[in-house]
Tab-separated table of C-alpha atoms in Angstrom:
chain	number	residue	atom	x	y	z
Z	1	MET	CA	-8.849	7.901	34.505
Z	2	THR	CA	-8.484	6.248	30.964
Z	3	ALA	CA	-8.740	9.105	28.349
Z	4	THR	CA	-10.120	9.515	24.828
Z	5	VAL	CA	-7.396	8.772	22.380
Z	6	SER	CA	-7.597	10.031	18.363
Z	7	ASN	CA	-5.819	9.604	15.541
Z	8	PHE	CA	-7.577	11.241	13.371
Z	9	TYR	CA	-7.207	14.925	14.923
Z	10	TYR	CA	-7.093	16.541	11.698
Z	11	GLY	CA	-9.553	14.289	9.960
Z	12	ALA	CA	-7.768	12.012	7.010
Z	13	VAL	CA	-5.229	14.309	6.292
Z	14	THR	CA	-2.769	13.214	7.927
Z	15	LEU	CA	-3.721	9.249	7.228
Z	16	ILE	CA	-3.664	10.575	3.421
Z	17	ALA	CA	-0.438	12.382	3.687
Z	18	ALA	CA	1.232	9.170	6.053
Z	19	TYR	CA	0.349	6.991	3.104
Z	20	LEU	CA	1.979	9.103	0.393
Z	21	MET	CA	5.166	8.868	2.456
Z	22	ALA	CA	5.121	5.319	2.761
Z	23	CYS	CA	4.242	4.841	-0.884
Z	24	LEU	CA	7.097	7.212	-2.026
Z	25	GLY	CA	9.473	5.864	0.216
Z	26	ALA	CA	8.858	2.161	-1.066
Z	27	GLY	CA	9.004	3.270	-4.526
Z	28	LEU	CA	12.363	4.906	-4.585
Z	29	GLY	CA	13.667	1.445	-2.363
Z	30	LEU	CA	12.541	-0.315	-5.207
Z	31	ARG	CA	13.819	1.911	-8.086
Z	32	CYS	CA	17.258	1.886	-6.212
Z	33	THR	CA	17.650	-1.938	-5.822
Z	34	THR	CA	16.635	-2.386	-9.334
Z	35	ARG	CA	19.640	-0.078	-10.352
Z	36	SER	CA	21.786	-1.913	-8.109
Z	37	LEU	CA	21.085	-5.377	-10.299
Z	38	ARG	CA	21.795	-3.607	-13.082
Z	39	ARG	CA	24.894	-2.047	-12.149
Z	40	PRO	CA	26.517	-4.326	-10.015
Z	41	GLN	CA	29.688	-2.139	-9.750
Z	42	ARG	CA	27.772	0.286	-8.024
Z	43	ARG	CA	25.207	-1.904	-6.141
Z	44	THR	CA	26.345	-0.860	-2.530
Z	45	GLY	CA	25.575	2.652	-2.992
Z	46	TRP	CA	22.139	1.988	-4.648
Z	47	LEU	CA	21.298	-0.435	-1.823
Z	48	ALA	CA	22.160	1.935	0.494
Z	49	LEU	CA	20.398	4.738	-1.359
Z	50	GLY	CA	17.187	2.425	-1.032
Z	51	ALA	CA	17.415	1.417	2.186
Z	52	VAL	CA	17.595	5.496	3.378
Z	53	SER	CA	14.969	5.980	1.433
Z	54	ILE	CA	12.546	3.210	2.386
Z	55	GLY	CA	13.790	4.087	6.170
Z	56	CYS	CA	13.086	7.526	5.740
Z	57	GLY	CA	9.996	6.773	4.268
Z	58	ILE	CA	8.557	4.680	6.916
Z	59	TRP	CA	9.735	7.093	9.494
Z	60	THR	CA	8.054	9.961	7.609
Z	61	MET	CA	5.108	8.175	7.648
Z	62	HIS	CA	4.990	7.035	11.121
Z	63	PHE	CA	5.569	11.335	12.739
Z	64	ILE	CA	2.899	12.412	10.093
Z	65	ALA	CA	0.635	10.063	11.166
Z	66	MET	CA	1.240	11.192	14.599
Z	67	ILE	CA	0.643	14.650	14.237
Z	68	GLY	CA	-3.125	13.619	13.973
Z	69	PHE	CA	-2.705	11.464	17.271
Z	70	SER	CA	-4.158	13.429	20.274
Z	71	VAL	CA	-5.420	12.463	23.626
Z	72	GLN	CA	-8.442	14.206	25.138
Z	73	GLY	CA	-7.803	16.265	28.250
Z	74	ALA	CA	-3.904	15.854	28.179
Z	75	LEU	CA	-0.772	17.487	26.214
Z	76	VAL	CA	1.403	15.241	24.160
Z	77	HIS	CA	5.237	16.273	23.638
Z	78	TYR	CA	7.904	13.936	22.280
Z	79	ASP	CA	11.328	13.273	23.662
Z	80	MET	CA	13.968	14.244	20.809
Z	81	THR	CA	16.598	11.548	21.303
Z	82	LYS	CA	14.191	8.879	21.330
Z	83	THR	CA	12.654	10.007	18.359
Z	84	LEU	CA	15.704	10.650	16.617
Z	85	LEU	CA	16.547	6.983	17.550
Z	86	SER	CA	13.388	5.776	16.009
Z	87	LEU	CA	14.903	7.176	12.411
Z	88	VAL	CA	18.059	5.675	12.923
Z	89	VAL	CA	16.533	2.265	14.065
Z	90	ALA	CA	14.129	2.784	10.980
Z	91	ILE	CA	17.144	3.147	8.636
Z	92	ALA	CA	19.568	0.490	9.846
Z	93	VAL	CA	16.880	-2.529	10.341
Z	94	VAL	CA	15.384	-1.545	6.437
Z	95	ALA	CA	19.641	-1.753	5.430
Z	96	VAL	CA	20.089	-4.997	6.962
Z	97	GLY	CA	17.084	-6.775	5.047
Z	98	VAL	CA	18.158	-4.664	1.488
Z	99	PHE	CA	21.725	-5.644	1.345
Z	100	LEU	CA	20.818	-9.636	2.293
Z	101	VAL	CA	18.451	-9.802	-0.433
Z	102	GLY	CA	20.823	-7.364	-2.966
Z	103	TYR	CA	23.914	-9.616	-2.272
Z	104	ARG	CA	22.187	-13.121	-1.487
Z	105	GLY	CA	19.338	-13.174	-3.381
Z	106	ALA	CA	15.889	-13.822	-2.636
Z	107	SER	CA	15.668	-17.415	-1.480
Z	108	PRO	CA	12.942	-18.532	0.737
Z	109	LEU	CA	15.105	-18.773	3.638
Z	110	ASN	CA	16.975	-15.502	2.725
Z	111	LEU	CA	14.006	-13.961	2.353
Z	112	ALA	CA	12.112	-14.939	5.133
Z	113	THR	CA	15.475	-14.090	7.709
Z	114	ALA	CA	15.440	-10.758	5.823
Z	115	GLY	CA	11.902	-10.089	6.009
Z	116	THR	CA	11.641	-11.193	9.551
Z	117	VAL	CA	14.635	-9.061	10.735
Z	118	THR	CA	13.293	-5.866	9.001
Z	119	GLY	CA	9.838	-6.249	10.184
Z	120	LEU	CA	10.571	-6.631	13.733
Z	121	GLY	CA	12.721	-3.526	13.287
Z	122	VAL	CA	10.338	-1.725	11.718
Z	123	ALA	CA	7.928	-2.673	15.036
Z	124	VAL	CA	10.752	-1.612	17.105
Z	125	MET	CA	11.060	1.908	15.540
Z	126	HIS	CA	7.257	2.203	15.950
Z	127	TYR	CA	7.310	1.670	19.378
Z	128	VAL	CA	10.626	3.507	20.159
Z	129	GLY	CA	8.849	6.298	18.743
Z	130	MET	CA	5.958	5.739	21.015
Z	131	ALA	CA	8.201	5.419	24.082
Z	132	ALA	CA	9.472	9.005	23.017
Z	133	ILE	CA	6.073	10.103	23.871
Z	134	HIS	CA	5.615	12.236	27.424
Z	135	THR	CA	2.117	13.026	28.444
Z	136	ASN	CA	0.570	13.141	31.918
Z	137	GLY	CA	-1.021	9.897	32.047
Z	138	THR	CA	0.444	6.233	31.250
Z	139	ILE	CA	0.197	4.708	28.176
Z	140	GLY	CA	-0.651	1.050	27.703
Z	141	TYR	CA	-0.927	-1.417	25.080
Z	142	ASP	CA	-3.457	-4.584	24.176
Z	143	ALA	CA	-0.979	-7.334	23.842
Z	144	PRO	CA	-3.084	-9.422	20.864
Z	145	THR	CA	-3.097	-5.727	18.652
Z	146	VAL	CA	0.447	-5.448	19.416
Z	147	ILE	CA	1.161	-8.824	18.507
Z	148	LEU	CA	-1.010	-8.090	15.230
Z	149	SER	CA	0.877	-5.108	14.274
Z	150	VAL	CA	4.079	-6.757	14.456
Z	151	VAL	CA	3.153	-9.737	12.386
Z	152	ILE	CA	1.673	-7.032	9.809
Z	153	ALA	CA	5.199	-5.365	9.650
Z	154	VAL	CA	6.998	-8.706	8.924
Z	155	ALA	CA	4.500	-9.471	6.240
Z	156	ALA	CA	5.081	-6.100	4.601
Z	157	ALA	CA	8.587	-5.948	5.148
Z	158	THR	CA	8.833	-9.384	3.399
Z	159	ALA	CA	6.836	-8.619	0.775
Z	160	ALA	CA	8.494	-5.193	0.107
Z	161	LEU	CA	12.218	-7.010	-0.428
Z	162	TRP	CA	10.571	-9.722	-2.380
Z	163	ALA	CA	8.978	-6.732	-4.514
Z	164	ALA	CA	12.865	-5.275	-4.407
Z	165	VAL	CA	14.463	-8.132	-6.488
Z	166	SER	CA	11.806	-9.594	-8.481
Z	167	ILE	CA	10.090	-6.493	-9.836
Z	168	HIS	CA	11.784	-4.397	-12.513
Z	169	THR	CA	9.489	-2.365	-14.414
Z	170	LEU	CA	8.550	1.324	-13.918
Z	171	TRP	CA	4.556	0.763	-13.697
Z	172	ALA	CA	4.688	-3.044	-11.856
Z	173	SER	CA	7.472	-0.745	-9.503
Z	174	LEU	CA	4.619	1.581	-8.800
Z	175	GLY	CA	2.096	-0.738	-8.448
Z	176	ALA	CA	4.059	-2.529	-5.791
Z	177	SER	CA	4.911	0.743	-3.831
Z	178	LEU	CA	1.106	1.636	-3.670
Z	179	VAL	CA	0.227	-2.020	-2.230
Z	180	MET	CA	3.357	-1.866	0.477
Z	181	GLY	CA	2.113	1.866	1.087
Z	182	VAL	CA	-1.256	0.077	2.557
Z	183	ALA	CA	0.506	-2.260	4.421
Z	184	VAL	CA	3.049	-0.038	5.837
Z	185	THR	CA	0.462	2.343	6.964
Z	186	GLY	CA	-1.945	-0.477	8.331
Z	187	MET	CA	1.110	-1.410	10.603
Z	188	HIS	CA	1.221	1.629	12.145
Z	189	TYR	CA	-2.576	2.323	12.288
Z	190	THR	CA	-2.968	-1.285	13.926
Z	191	GLY	CA	-0.468	-0.563	16.287
Z	192	MET	CA	-1.865	2.841	17.542
Z	193	ALA	CA	-5.360	0.744	17.960
Z	194	ALA	CA	-3.671	-0.899	20.591
Z	195	VAL	CA	-2.868	2.465	22.603
Z	196	SER	CA	-4.794	3.726	25.840
Z	197	VAL	CA	-3.996	6.148	27.980
Z	198	HIS	CA	-4.728	6.381	31.597
Z	199	LEU	CA	-4.874	9.658	32.954
Z	200	THR	CA	-2.992	10.855	36.272
Z	201	GLY	CA	-3.553	14.401	35.820
Z	202	VAL	CA	-6.083	16.898	33.673
Z	203	THR	CA	-5.425	20.073	31.521
Z	204	GLU	CA	-7.699	22.033	30.226
Z	205	THR	CA	-6.200	21.776	26.757
Z	206	ALA	CA	-7.718	18.953	25.094
Z	207	GLN	CA	-5.726	19.167	21.941
Z	208	SER	CA	-2.334	19.196	20.446
Z	209	SER	CA	-0.447	22.528	21.097
Z	210	THR	CA	1.381	24.424	18.318
Z	211	ASP	CA	4.442	23.568	19.884
Z	212	LEU	CA	3.887	19.983	19.099
Z	213	LEU	CA	3.019	20.701	15.680
Z	214	SER	CA	6.295	22.508	15.424
Z	215	PHE	CA	8.215	19.945	16.659
Z	216	LEU	CA	7.223	17.020	14.771
Z	217	LEU	CA	7.440	19.558	11.349
Z	218	VAL	CA	11.169	19.943	12.103
Z	219	MET	CA	11.584	16.592	12.935
Z	220	LEU	CA	10.395	15.680	9.318
Z	221	ALA	CA	12.292	18.182	7.685
Z	222	GLY	CA	15.370	16.211	7.521
Z	223	PRO	CA	13.772	13.023	6.246
Z	224	LEU	CA	11.654	14.578	3.387
Z	225	THR	CA	14.623	16.346	2.259
Z	226	VAL	CA	16.589	13.489	1.861
Z	227	LEU	CA	13.902	11.463	0.149
Z	228	LEU	CA	13.551	14.566	-2.221
Z	229	ILE	CA	17.160	14.099	-2.733
Z	230	SER	CA	16.807	10.474	-3.681
Z	231	ALA	CA	13.826	11.079	-5.941
Z	232	VAL	CA	16.264	13.288	-8.121
Z	233	ILE	CA	18.816	10.979	-8.057
Z	234	VAL	CA	16.367	8.146	-9.077
Z	235	MET	CA	14.528	10.340	-11.642
Z	236	PHE	CA	17.641	11.698	-13.326
Z	237	ASP	CA	19.469	8.338	-13.405
Z	238	PRO	CA	20.289	7.306	-17.235
Z	239	ASP	CA	18.117	3.957	-16.773
Z	240	MET	CA	15.293	5.824	-16.459
Z	241	MET	CA	15.358	6.565	-20.545
Z	242	LEU	CA	16.013	2.967	-21.132
Z	243	ASN	CA	13.275	0.570	-21.533
Z	244	GLU	CA	13.688	-1.613	-18.953
Z	245	ASP	CA	11.239	-4.081	-20.247
Z	246	SER	CA	14.026	-5.962	-22.354
Z	247	TRP	CA	15.887	-7.394	-18.984
Z	248	ASP	CA	12.709	-8.191	-16.902
Z	249	GLY	CA	13.113	-12.164	-17.321
Z	250	THR	CA	16.876	-11.372	-16.663
Z	251	SER	CA	17.309	-13.016	-12.593
Z	252	PRO	CA	19.398	-11.216	-10.212
Z	253	ALA	CA	22.100	-13.862	-10.826
Z	254	VAL	CA	22.859	-13.249	-14.142
Z	255	LEU	CA	22.858	-9.678	-13.768
Z	256	GLN	CA	25.511	-10.155	-11.290
Z	257	GLY	CA	27.107	-12.152	-13.344
Z	258	THR	CA	27.188	-15.381	-11.718
Z	259	GLY	CA	23.971	-16.979	-13.521
Z	260	PRO	CA	24.860	-19.756	-16.124
Z	261	ASP	CA	23.313	-17.712	-19.256
Z	262	ASN	CA	26.412	-15.171	-18.608
Z	263	ARG	CA	28.719	-17.552	-18.363
Z	264	VAL	CA	27.617	-19.065	-21.616
Z	265	ARG	CA	27.926	-15.550	-23.076
Z	266	GLN	CA	31.474	-15.383	-21.343
Z	267	ALA	CA	32.440	-18.431	-23.180
Z	268	SER	CA	30.967	-17.508	-26.382
Z	269	ARG	CA	32.910	-14.154	-26.289
Z	270	SER	CA	36.127	-16.005	-25.485
Z	271	VAL	CA	36.152	-18.280	-28.055
């Protein structure tokens, strides 16, 4: 028997909260990448913090959205190992993309490579998280919808990485993070639209249990704490007090000390 599946058991609350987490992660990642370009001597640290922020933001978005997931006639449980594995995957693949564009620039080939790797990784994170679900039934997927979700993930990742090295002002970063939130959340709900559940047994409980909600909230505590710490670091960084418009036109190559303008300035100082 095919069960009725819902992604909005608690209404729009989980959708809005998931979207806000995706925006927060994207926004912090953009600000960290901006600082890595401004401070090449600390580039590795800022890029790592950016990757962790984006990865935790995406993962938190996913599992906040999953709080609203319910299967009529079945209880839903999660395997802790696979749930944590999906978090590791999210951070790792985002780190690959962020470090590629952070150190090698946003050339079309490099951006396409980093965006594809990161997007596929985000999709893997999503479906590893889905594989952690245990219920009294079999979960199936509509292949065309799954493919569409992967395409959205790759496009969103590519756009996010381009924005990370191309957008520097605070307000532009905020706008980009809002757009990225739509793309990442859209990828999640597109993937969830592909889900169907065929029940092999029926339970009288037709909604998520309190134990499930408690489990997800405990799992979310760690990434949410990381995002809070990241936000504090970004907010209290001295660069927040500076006028960033003064260097918006500066390319990453110049900021990294490899551009022609930088060599001219160095030559001038040596004369």
